[in-house]
Amino acid sequence: MESDLSALINHREDRYRKLIEGLNVITYEFDLQERRFIYVSKMAEVILGYPAEFWTQKGFWIDHLHPNDKNWALQFSRENTLKLKDHEFEYRMIAADGSVRWFKDITSVHIENGIPVTLQGVIIDITGQKNTEDELLKSKERYKALVEQQTEMITRWKPDGSFTYVNDIFCRFFGKKREELIGRKYIPEMPVEDLERFTRFFAGLDKNNPIGNFTHRVVMEDGEVRWLRWTDTAIFNEDGEIVEYQTVGRDITARKKAEEALKGSEQQLQMIFDNAPIGMAITDLDRYFVKVNKAFCDIVGYTKDELLKTSFPEISHPGDRKIDDYVFNRTLKENQPGIHFEKRYIRKDGKTVFVELHITVLKDSDGKPFRHICQVVDFTERKESEQKLRLTQARLSTILNNLPNVAIYEYGEGINFVSENIMDILGYPAEEFMKDEHLFSNLMISEDIGNYDRKVTEWRKTGAKGVLSNEVRVRNKKGEIVWLEDHMFEVVPAVGKPYFSGIMIDITQQKNVQERIQETETRLSAILKNLPKLVVYQSGHGKEFISDNFESMTGYTTSEVLKQKYFFGSIIHPDDVPKVKQSLSDWHKRNEVGMLVMEFRLRKKDGSFMWIEDHMFKVSSNGNKSFLSGILIDVTERKLAEQKISQSLEEKELLLKEIHHRVKNNLQVVSSLLKLQAGNAPDENTQNILIDSQNRVRSMALVHQKLYQSKDLSQIDFSEYLKQLSDQLFNVFKDHNGLIDLDINVKELNLSIDLAIPCGLIINELISNAFKYAFPDKRKGTIKIELDTKDNCDYSLTISDDGIGFPKGVDFRNTKSLGLQLVNTLVGQIDGTINMHNHSGTTYTITFTKREFKRRT
């Protein structure tokens, strides 16, 4: 029976042991006396990696406890064992692979006779659970730190608007305390349009669209407007209803301002690129243009659209393409900020332009090259200027070496040079000056050496600035004195020490001329002092001068004249001032060309007036500077003589008018006598002869009448004379009134008395003949008188009628008619010619030359 019971117990223990062995836990029994495990399940080796025999070694448990748990775990187990209390606790052990594993130890104290003998228990591996708890704790801590310490504002609020959570950032931003917000509604002040968008935005969140971003403005308590950006998430319950909103936001005012500043900066950069004074272009890595500015287009002569379809090599000079390839490839291979070099482009018009090109590589966000930016400066003009400069230098060198009166020199440390034409000036070859640096000093006149050395020393003490000019005398090889004008300056080269350079000009001839001028001025001054009626003056730009004899002429000293700026204006006769001002104004308008001659009266110092003839002219000197110079001549005696002559002429003109008047009156008397005689004539023929004579006398009397009525006694207005003469003839031949028309076509012109009287008589005779013979039997017709002039010199007088014509077979030049004889005689008297045309009436054409009136004395 006992054996059966024992077998049954053993069987059950085996079953229990097999059950325990199959669990993922470590079961154990620990002997308190031996202080070692006397049993551990097979999972011990699986979980910690130590074989079972290791576990049964003394001190294994203590030795493999985690250092941080060793003291307290041992203390905890001992205290509970001594108290005979079952206990459980958690600790860490070091596994065979060095890892740390967490265990939960559930221990039962086995007691015999009131003394704890063994500990039996289960060690459960809770490493996974501990790691999860640890991660969860860390996650909570991280979340808390994230929420409380980050810069974003975080809130949670219910659909009714009341807050369930706000972090410190939100509170600080709006100046609120957490207790003021939790459980309450708070909407910061927004612009109306942003508030409307805010309402529409949250109304649009649903299960299909639970997350959204919203940007708006808020108005702070101090009135400042700030920008906020929120990420809003709707939280739903199991029924799909929104129960809460979680929002994460940040203040993006700085970013907004930065974006605006960036936008402005980009616009400014674009403006700078487009309007840069130098050419700018951006190419891709294949060197096709992707962007160009106006200055670059102007340099190469292509439009922007044309260049954007063009590559860099296409407009490059063929001779520069290899260096272009080298430079572009070098920018891609080497980490350089930029490469600068000179090259040539071929413009659209075929011309070559020289440019300085600076190429920089633009890189993308990964640091890889993706663009080239080219800065281009056109220095074609500079290149051409350099070429011209080289040519100019070559020409200048040739000129200097061939100028007989100019030499250049250089001297300093290690420098001693004189141009070859020093030989022409001083007779010594340049080599002698370069061998002996003291030769020039030895040739200087001793009186000039001290002054020259002193000026050079002072110039060098003050920094040798500008050009030092001197005039010195030296003796040439023949012993003759040569005047030299020396212009010296300091040269500071980019490399090397400063030295002195200069130009020496032979001014000997100029000096000789100056001496002769000085002698001439001295002689002129002596002459002027002895010419009391002629004064020389100068005025303007410090050239004020008046000769001393002005005092003997007017009584004013030269100092009195020169100390007052407008002295002459104060002593000109008041009646002459307007005329003088007008003459000066007209002269200034003519750019002061030529000489201005004026006559006016000056008040002498004693109060009397004298007549002055002023000959003024402009003298230009020293570039644009000029001054006035002139001569004042005392013409008082001449003016008095002219006044006497003028008065005499006026008296003579008055006398001539009286004579013409009396001649006219006498001729009128003769005309009246002839008229009376005609009235008593015994027959008609005699009467006609007397009437013709009367007409002739009246034509002459009319000339004298016009002369004494005219302002000019030498000539009369002939057109007016003809009208009056015609009226007189119509009065004589009254029986033709209403039948004959008179057509006078005479330009306004004046004839001298030598021409007027003969022409008047000729016209009188020919018109009288027309009245008498051209229109018999009261026939109607027209008489024409024309007087024309060519170049106001040659005259053509035409008298014509449309009557029956001149009798055929009669020579008008050789006739018994007294009238025609008189006409031919008068034509000869004025050195003229006469022709007659007998067609459709009679036409006489008389030509003669203008004759100047000669006054008989």
mmCIF file of N, CA and C in Angstrom, residues 730 736 739-744 762-776 779-786 797-807 812 820 835-845:
data_model
loop_
_atom_site.group_PDB
_atom_site.id
_atom_site.type_symbol
_atom_site.label_atom_id
_atom_site.label_comp_id
_atom_site.label_asym_id
_atom_site.label_seq_id
_atom_site.Cartn_x
_atom_site.Cartn_y
_atom_site.Cartn_z
ATOM 1 N N PHE A 730 -3.319 166.342 -119.848
ATOM 2 C CA PHE A 730 -4.749 166.110 -120.065
ATOM 3 C C PHE A 730 -5.522 167.423 -120.011
ATOM 4 N N HIS A 736 -9.812 165.774 -125.834
ATOM 5 C CA HIS A 736 -9.699 164.303 -125.855
ATOM 6 C C HIS A 736 -10.225 163.666 -124.565
ATOM 7 N N LEU A 739 -12.033 160.181 -124.153
ATOM 8 C CA LEU A 739 -11.762 159.333 -125.327
ATOM 9 C C LEU A 739 -10.443 158.560 -125.160
ATOM 10 N N ILE A 740 -9.508 159.170 -124.496
ATOM 11 C CA ILE A 740 -8.180 158.544 -124.383
ATOM 12 C C ILE A 740 -7.901 158.245 -122.907
ATOM 13 N N ASP A 741 -7.443 156.997 -122.672
ATOM 14 C CA ASP A 741 -7.044 156.562 -121.325
ATOM 15 C C ASP A 741 -5.525 156.603 -121.221
ATOM 16 N N LEU A 742 -5.059 156.934 -120.051
ATOM 17 C CA LEU A 742 -3.610 156.966 -119.798
ATOM 18 C C LEU A 742 -3.262 155.875 -118.787
ATOM 19 N N ASP A 743 -2.371 154.979 -119.177
ATOM 20 C CA ASP A 743 -1.954 153.847 -118.327
ATOM 21 C C ASP A 743 -0.487 154.044 -117.947
ATOM 22 N N ILE A 744 -0.265 154.369 -116.659
ATOM 23 C CA ILE A 744 1.110 154.618 -116.188
ATOM 24 C C ILE A 744 1.561 153.443 -115.328
ATOM 25 N N ILE A 762 11.170 164.520 -122.682
ATOM 26 C CA ILE A 762 10.930 163.454 -123.671
ATOM 27 C C ILE A 762 9.499 162.951 -123.562
ATOM 28 N N ILE A 763 9.072 162.657 -122.326
ATOM 29 C CA ILE A 763 7.722 162.146 -122.122
ATOM 30 C C ILE A 763 6.690 163.196 -122.538
ATOM 31 N N ASN A 764 6.973 164.469 -122.221
ATOM 32 C CA ASN A 764 6.065 165.551 -122.605
ATOM 33 C C ASN A 764 5.876 165.592 -124.130
ATOM 34 N N GLU A 765 7.006 165.498 -124.890
ATOM 35 C CA GLU A 765 6.925 165.585 -126.340
ATOM 36 C C GLU A 765 6.174 164.393 -126.918
ATOM 37 N N LEU A 766 6.506 163.154 -126.466
ATOM 38 C CA LEU A 766 5.918 161.953 -127.083
ATOM 39 C C LEU A 766 4.451 161.821 -126.737
ATOM 40 N N ILE A 767 4.031 162.194 -125.508
ATOM 41 C CA ILE A 767 2.604 162.126 -125.156
ATOM 42 C C ILE A 767 1.833 163.202 -125.912
ATOM 43 N N SER A 768 2.449 164.419 -126.022
ATOM 44 C CA SER A 768 1.785 165.494 -126.778
ATOM 45 C C SER A 768 1.561 165.076 -128.227
ATOM 46 N N ASN A 769 2.584 164.420 -128.877
ATOM 47 C CA ASN A 769 2.436 163.940 -130.253
ATOM 48 C C ASN A 769 1.307 162.932 -130.352
ATOM 49 N N ALA A 770 1.198 162.023 -129.309
ATOM 50 C CA ALA A 770 0.133 161.008 -129.335
ATOM 51 C C ALA A 770 -1.229 161.680 -129.288
ATOM 52 N N PHE A 771 -1.378 162.701 -128.419
ATOM 53 C CA PHE A 771 -2.654 163.402 -128.353
ATOM 54 C C PHE A 771 -2.989 164.062 -129.705
ATOM 55 N N LYS A 772 -1.928 164.627 -130.329
ATOM 56 C CA LYS A 772 -2.176 165.421 -131.552
ATOM 57 C C LYS A 772 -2.477 164.537 -132.769
ATOM 58 N N TYR A 773 -1.675 163.455 -132.949
ATOM 59 C CA TYR A 773 -1.697 162.766 -134.232
ATOM 60 C C TYR A 773 -2.175 161.317 -134.182
ATOM 61 N N ALA A 774 -2.163 160.675 -133.013
ATOM 62 C CA ALA A 774 -2.473 159.243 -132.982
ATOM 63 C C ALA A 774 -3.965 158.947 -133.021
ATOM 64 N N PHE A 775 -4.785 159.889 -132.611
ATOM 65 C CA PHE A 775 -6.214 159.606 -132.494
ATOM 66 C C PHE A 775 -7.036 160.692 -133.215
ATOM 67 N N PRO A 776 -6.997 160.710 -134.559
ATOM 68 C CA PRO A 776 -7.770 161.720 -135.288
ATOM 69 C C PRO A 776 -9.265 161.410 -135.229
ATOM 70 N N ARG A 779 -11.018 159.693 -132.184
ATOM 71 C CA ARG A 779 -10.863 158.240 -132.041
ATOM 72 C C ARG A 779 -10.463 157.902 -130.597
ATOM 73 N N LYS A 780 -11.015 156.784 -130.058
ATOM 74 C CA LYS A 780 -10.684 156.345 -128.684
ATOM 75 C C LYS A 780 -9.391 155.531 -128.689
ATOM 76 N N GLY A 781 -8.695 155.565 -127.573
ATOM 77 C CA GLY A 781 -7.455 154.787 -127.469
ATOM 78 C C GLY A 781 -6.809 154.892 -126.093
ATOM 79 N N THR A 782 -5.594 154.342 -126.027
ATOM 80 C CA THR A 782 -4.859 154.295 -124.747
ATOM 81 C C THR A 782 -3.421 154.674 -124.979
ATOM 82 N N ILE A 783 -2.927 155.503 -124.087
ATOM 83 C CA ILE A 783 -1.500 155.841 -124.084
ATOM 84 C C ILE A 783 -0.880 155.209 -122.834
ATOM 85 N N LYS A 784 0.255 154.469 -123.046
ATOM 86 C CA LYS A 784 0.920 153.777 -121.933
ATOM 87 C C LYS A 784 2.300 154.347 -121.704
ATOM 88 N N ILE A 785 2.625 154.484 -120.403
ATOM 89 C CA ILE A 785 3.977 154.909 -120.009
ATOM 90 C C ILE A 785 4.529 153.859 -119.031
ATOM 91 N N GLU A 786 5.707 153.287 -119.370
ATOM 92 C CA GLU A 786 6.330 152.290 -118.500
ATOM 93 C C GLU A 786 7.785 152.669 -118.273
ATOM 94 N N LEU A 797 12.578 153.083 -120.623
ATOM 95 C CA LEU A 797 11.384 153.939 -120.661
ATOM 96 C C LEU A 797 10.630 153.639 -121.948
ATOM 97 N N THR A 798 9.336 153.267 -121.800
ATOM 98 C CA THR A 798 8.510 152.931 -122.966
ATOM 99 C C THR A 798 7.278 153.813 -122.972
ATOM 100 N N ILE A 799 7.042 154.540 -124.146
ATOM 101 C CA ILE A 799 5.815 155.318 -124.345
ATOM 102 C C ILE A 799 5.153 154.757 -125.593
ATOM 103 N N SER A 800 3.926 154.263 -125.458
ATOM 104 C CA SER A 800 3.243 153.626 -126.606
ATOM 105 C C SER A 800 1.792 154.076 -126.658
ATOM 106 N N ASP A 801 1.201 153.934 -127.869
ATOM 107 C CA ASP A 801 -0.233 154.192 -128.044
ATOM 108 C C ASP A 801 -0.778 153.176 -129.030
ATOM 109 N N ASP A 802 -2.071 153.018 -129.034
ATOM 110 C CA ASP A 802 -2.723 152.088 -129.972
ATOM 111 C C ASP A 802 -3.496 152.857 -131.046
ATOM 112 N N GLY A 803 -2.882 154.040 -131.452
ATOM 113 C CA GLY A 803 -3.526 154.886 -132.469
ATOM 114 C C GLY A 803 -3.231 154.402 -133.880
ATOM 115 N N ILE A 804 -3.236 155.387 -134.821
ATOM 116 C CA ILE A 804 -3.130 155.039 -136.257
ATOM 117 C C ILE A 804 -1.699 154.735 -136.662
ATOM 118 N N GLY A 805 -0.718 155.006 -135.801
ATOM 119 C CA GLY A 805 0.657 154.697 -136.083
ATOM 120 C C GLY A 805 1.415 155.848 -136.710
ATOM 121 N N PHE A 806 2.730 155.704 -136.755
ATOM 122 C CA PHE A 806 3.615 156.724 -137.306
ATOM 123 C C PHE A 806 3.577 156.643 -138.824
ATOM 124 N N PRO A 807 3.598 157.787 -139.502
ATOM 125 C CA PRO A 807 3.516 157.769 -140.971
ATOM 126 C C PRO A 807 4.645 156.961 -141.581
ATOM 127 N N PHE A 812 11.929 158.909 -137.983
ATOM 128 C CA PHE A 812 11.706 159.730 -136.782
ATOM 129 C C PHE A 812 12.991 160.332 -136.257
ATOM 130 N N LEU A 820 10.288 165.926 -132.247
ATOM 131 C CA LEU A 820 11.104 164.714 -132.367
ATOM 132 C C LEU A 820 12.577 165.049 -132.369
ATOM 133 N N ASN A 835 14.408 153.554 -129.778
ATOM 134 C CA ASN A 835 13.920 152.719 -130.872
ATOM 135 C C ASN A 835 12.419 152.922 -130.973
ATOM 136 N N MET A 836 11.906 152.787 -132.228
ATOM 137 C CA MET A 836 10.469 152.936 -132.448
ATOM 138 C C MET A 836 9.943 151.708 -133.158
ATOM 139 N N HIS A 837 8.769 151.259 -132.722
ATOM 140 C CA HIS A 837 8.076 150.141 -133.374
ATOM 141 C C HIS A 837 6.726 150.658 -133.812
ATOM 142 N N ASN A 838 6.423 150.489 -135.142
ATOM 143 C CA ASN A 838 5.197 151.025 -135.722
ATOM 144 C C ASN A 838 4.270 149.868 -136.047
ATOM 145 N N HIS A 839 3.704 149.280 -135.008
ATOM 146 C CA HIS A 839 2.820 148.129 -135.177
ATOM 147 C C HIS A 839 1.696 148.236 -134.151
ATOM 148 N N SER A 840 0.449 148.264 -134.665
ATOM 149 C CA SER A 840 -0.728 148.451 -133.791
ATOM 150 C C SER A 840 -0.563 149.710 -132.966
ATOM 151 N N GLY A 841 -0.137 150.759 -133.610
ATOM 152 C CA GLY A 841 0.142 152.004 -132.930
ATOM 153 C C GLY A 841 1.631 152.271 -132.954
ATOM 154 N N THR A 842 2.042 153.174 -132.133
ATOM 155 C CA THR A 842 3.455 153.566 -132.119
ATOM 156 C C THR A 842 4.015 153.324 -130.722
ATOM 157 N N THR A 843 5.249 152.712 -130.696
ATOM 158 C CA THR A 843 5.915 152.427 -129.412
ATOM 159 C C THR A 843 7.329 152.949 -129.471
ATOM 160 N N TYR A 844 7.709 153.791 -128.505
ATOM 161 C CA TYR A 844 9.069 154.299 -128.371
ATOM 162 C C TYR A 844 9.692 153.634 -127.135
ATOM 163 N N THR A 845 10.900 153.081 -127.315
ATOM 164 C CA THR A 845 11.631 152.465 -126.196
ATOM 165 C C THR A 845 12.958 153.172 -126.040
#
